[in-house]
Amino acid sequence: MGTLSYIKNFIKDRQVASITPTSRFTIERVCRHIDFDRDIRIIEFGPADGVFTKVILDKLTAGSEIIAIETNSDFARSLRLHGDPRLSVVNRSAEDVREIASMKSWDRVDYIISGIPFSFLKKDVKRKILQESSQLLGEKGLFLGYQTSSHLRSHLRNYFPKVETEMEYLNIPPMCVYRAGK
Ligand SMILES: C[S@@+](CC[C@H](N)C(=O)[O-])C[C@H]1O[C@@H](n2cnc3c(N)ncnc32)[C@H](O)[C@@H]1O
């Protein structure tokens, strides 16, 4: 897995949008905003083969849970092999996030982590994903996104009053990390 699996899937599926996994430095920068000391519910958009998911699982308490939503069926299949009971993998689009959360009777989540390529998505798909994410996160939740462009900032501002951006240069290419909340 890793870069080779990204290249293979990128050739078949342009929504993969990257030929290299996110760096450890970016993952740690995003994780700084997560309270791993308590039981939490996380939804991850676009986990690919789980470079981020596996780090999160290592940090999560036994009572925490994560739903990983991935459109690419090869990636979803490979991530299921991880077999951690706290992880549910759903081979669908993030635009169905509320319906997917309701299948687990989740009406609130603590964090949404997103690596999906928002600049590739149609306007109405982008809108649905951010609107449903904002509803699911409630007043206290955080949307944590990472993207190679600054594209996401203005879209996040339509749904979250507080949006902050940081850069992580130890990533190929450099990554914008977004933190959005209410
Ligand atoms: C740039 S890769 C990020 C992969 C990984 N999280 C990482 O950090 O290296 C984007 C991933 O989002 C997935 N994806 C794209 N559009 C999606 C959507 N609408 N819903 C869920 N996953 C999506 C792609 O298949 C791909 O695995």
Coordinates of C-alpha atoms and ligand atoms in Angstrom, one line a residue:
M1 CA 0.0 0.0 0.0
G2 CA 1.1 3.7 0.1
T3 CA 2.3 5.6 -3.0
L4 CA 2.0 2.6 -5.4
S5 CA -1.6 2.0 -4.5
Y6 CA -2.4 5.7 -4.9
I7 CA -0.8 5.7 -8.4
K8 CA -2.8 2.6 -9.5
N9 CA -6.1 4.0 -8.2
F10 CA -5.3 7.6 -9.5
I11 CA -5.0 6.1 -13.0
K12 CA -8.4 4.5 -12.8
D13 CA -10.2 7.1 -10.7
R14 CA -9.4 10.8 -11.0
Q15 CA -11.4 11.5 -7.8
V16 CA -8.5 10.0 -5.9
A17 CA -6.8 13.3 -6.8
S18 CA -3.3 12.5 -5.4
I19 CA -0.5 10.2 -6.1
T20 CA 1.1 10.4 -2.7
P21 CA -0.4 9.8 0.8
T22 CA -0.6 12.7 3.2
S23 CA 2.6 13.1 5.3
R24 CA 2.9 12.2 8.9
F25 CA 3.5 15.9 9.6
T26 CA 0.1 17.0 8.2
I27 CA -1.6 14.1 10.0
E28 CA -0.1 15.2 13.3
R29 CA -1.0 18.9 12.6
V30 CA -4.7 17.9 12.1
C31 CA -4.6 15.6 15.1
R32 CA -3.5 18.4 17.4
H33 CA -7.1 19.7 17.3
I34 CA -8.7 16.5 18.4
D35 CA -9.2 15.6 22.1
F36 CA -8.2 11.9 22.2
D37 CA -8.5 11.7 26.0
R38 CA -12.3 11.1 25.9
D39 CA -14.7 8.8 24.0
I40 CA -15.4 10.6 20.7
R41 CA -17.2 10.0 17.4
I42 CA -15.3 10.8 14.2
I43 CA -16.3 10.7 10.5
E44 CA -13.5 10.6 8.0
F45 CA -14.1 11.6 4.3
G46 CA -11.8 10.1 1.7
P47 CA -9.6 7.8 3.8
A48 CA -8.1 6.0 0.7
D49 CA -6.2 3.0 2.1
G50 CA -6.2 4.5 5.6
V51 CA -2.9 6.4 6.1
F52 CA -4.8 8.8 8.3
T53 CA -7.3 6.4 9.8
K54 CA -4.6 4.1 11.2
V55 CA -2.9 6.9 13.1
I56 CA -6.3 8.0 14.5
L57 CA -7.2 4.5 15.6
D58 CA -3.9 4.3 17.5
K59 CA -4.8 7.4 19.4
L60 CA -8.5 6.7 20.0
T61 CA -9.9 5.4 23.3
A62 CA -11.5 2.0 23.4
G63 CA -15.0 3.6 23.5
S64 CA -14.5 5.9 20.5
E65 CA -15.7 5.2 17.0
I66 CA -15.0 6.2 13.5
I67 CA -16.9 6.0 10.2
A68 CA -14.7 6.2 7.1
I69 CA -16.6 7.2 3.9
E70 CA -14.7 6.4 0.7
T71 CA -16.0 6.4 -2.9
N72 CA -13.2 4.2 -4.4
S73 CA -14.2 0.6 -3.9
D74 CA -10.5 -0.8 -4.0
F75 CA -9.6 1.6 -1.2
A76 CA -12.7 0.8 0.8
R77 CA -12.0 -2.9 0.5
S78 CA -8.4 -2.6 1.6
L79 CA -9.4 -0.4 4.6
R80 CA -12.0 -3.0 5.7
L81 CA -9.1 -5.5 6.1
H82 CA -7.9 -3.5 9.0
G83 CA -10.6 -5.2 11.1
D84 CA -10.7 -2.8 14.0
P85 CA -14.2 -3.0 15.7
R86 CA -14.2 0.8 16.3
L87 CA -14.0 1.4 12.5
S88 CA -16.9 1.2 10.0
V89 CA -16.0 1.6 6.3
V90 CA -18.7 2.8 4.0
N91 CA -18.2 2.7 0.2
R92 CA -20.3 5.8 -0.7
S93 CA -20.0 9.5 -1.2
A94 CA -19.5 12.0 1.6
E95 CA -22.6 13.8 0.2
D96 CA -24.7 11.1 2.0
V97 CA -23.1 11.7 5.3
R98 CA -26.2 12.4 7.3
E99 CA -27.9 9.2 6.0
I100 CA -24.8 7.2 6.7
A101 CA -24.5 8.6 10.3
S102 CA -28.2 7.8 10.9
M103 CA -27.6 4.2 10.0
K104 CA -25.6 4.1 13.3
S105 CA -28.2 6.3 15.0
W106 CA -25.6 9.1 15.3
D107 CA -27.3 12.5 15.3
R108 CA -24.1 14.3 16.4
V109 CA -20.4 13.8 15.8
D110 CA -17.4 15.4 17.4
Y111 CA -15.1 15.7 14.4
I112 CA -15.2 15.4 10.7
I113 CA -11.9 14.9 9.0
S114 CA -11.8 15.5 5.3
G115 CA -9.2 14.7 2.6
I116 CA -11.6 14.7 -0.4
P117 CA -10.7 17.0 -3.3
F118 CA -13.3 19.7 -2.9
S119 CA -12.1 21.6 -5.9
F120 CA -13.0 18.6 -8.1
L121 CA -16.6 18.5 -6.8
K122 CA -19.7 20.0 -8.4
K123 CA -21.2 23.0 -6.6
D124 CA -24.3 21.2 -5.4
V125 CA -22.3 18.3 -4.1
K126 CA -19.9 20.6 -2.3
R127 CA -22.9 22.4 -0.8
K128 CA -24.6 19.2 0.4
I129 CA -21.5 17.8 2.0
L130 CA -20.7 21.1 4.0
Q131 CA -24.4 21.7 4.9
E132 CA -24.9 18.2 6.2
S133 CA -21.5 18.2 8.0
S134 CA -22.3 21.5 9.7
Q135 CA -25.7 20.0 10.9
L136 CA -24.0 16.8 12.2
L137 CA -21.3 18.7 14.1
G138 CA -23.6 20.9 16.0
E139 CA -22.3 23.8 18.2
K140 CA -19.2 22.0 19.6
G141 CA -17.9 19.9 16.7
L142 CA -15.0 20.7 14.4
F143 CA -14.6 20.2 10.7
L144 CA -10.9 19.5 10.0
G145 CA -10.0 19.5 6.3
Y146 CA -6.7 19.3 4.5
Q147 CA -6.3 20.2 0.8
T148 CA -3.4 21.2 -1.4
S149 CA -5.2 24.4 -2.4
S150 CA -6.9 27.3 -0.5
H151 CA -10.2 26.6 -2.4
L152 CA -12.1 25.2 0.6
R153 CA -11.8 28.3 2.8
S154 CA -14.6 30.4 1.2
H155 CA -16.9 27.4 1.0
L156 CA -16.4 26.6 4.7
R157 CA -17.2 30.2 5.6
N158 CA -20.8 29.7 4.3
Y159 CA -21.5 27.1 6.9
F160 CA -19.1 27.8 9.8
P161 CA -18.6 31.2 11.5
K162 CA -15.0 30.3 12.6
V163 CA -12.6 29.1 10.0
E164 CA -8.8 29.0 10.5
T165 CA -6.1 27.9 8.1
E166 CA -2.6 26.7 8.7
M167 CA 0.1 25.6 6.2
E168 CA 2.1 22.3 6.5
Y169 CA 5.2 22.6 4.3
L170 CA 6.5 19.1 5.2
N171 CA 4.1 17.5 2.7
I172 CA 4.4 16.9 -1.0
P173 CA 2.9 19.3 -2.2
P174 CA 2.5 21.6 0.8
M175 CA -0.9 21.3 2.5
C176 CA -3.5 23.8 3.8
V177 CA -5.1 22.5 7.0
Y178 CA -8.5 24.0 7.9
R179 CA -10.3 24.1 11.2
A180 CA -13.9 25.1 11.1
G181 CA -16.4 25.4 13.9
K182 CA -19.2 27.5 15.4
Ligands
LIG1 C1 -6.3 13.1 -1.9 S1 -7.0 11.5 -1.5 C2 -6.7 11.6 0.3 C3 -6.4 10.2 0.8 C4 -5.9 10.1 2.2 N1 -6.9 10.5 3.2 C5 -4.6 10.7 2.5 O1 -4.6 11.5 3.4 O2 -3.6 10.5 1.8 C6 -8.7 11.8 -1.6 C7 -9.6 10.6 -1.3 O3 -11.0 11.0 -1.3 C8 -11.8 10.0 -2.0 N2 -13.0 10.7 -2.5 C9 -13.1 11.6 -3.5 N3 -14.4 12.1 -3.6 C10 -15.1 11.6 -2.5 C11 -16.4 11.7 -2.0 N4 -17.3 12.5 -2.6 N5 -16.7 11.0 -0.9 C12 -15.9 10.2 -0.3 N6 -14.6 10.0 -0.7 C13 -14.2 10.7 -1.8 C14 -10.9 9.5 -3.1 O4 -11.3 8.3 -3.7 C15 -9.5 9.5 -2.4 O5 -9.3 8.2 -1.8

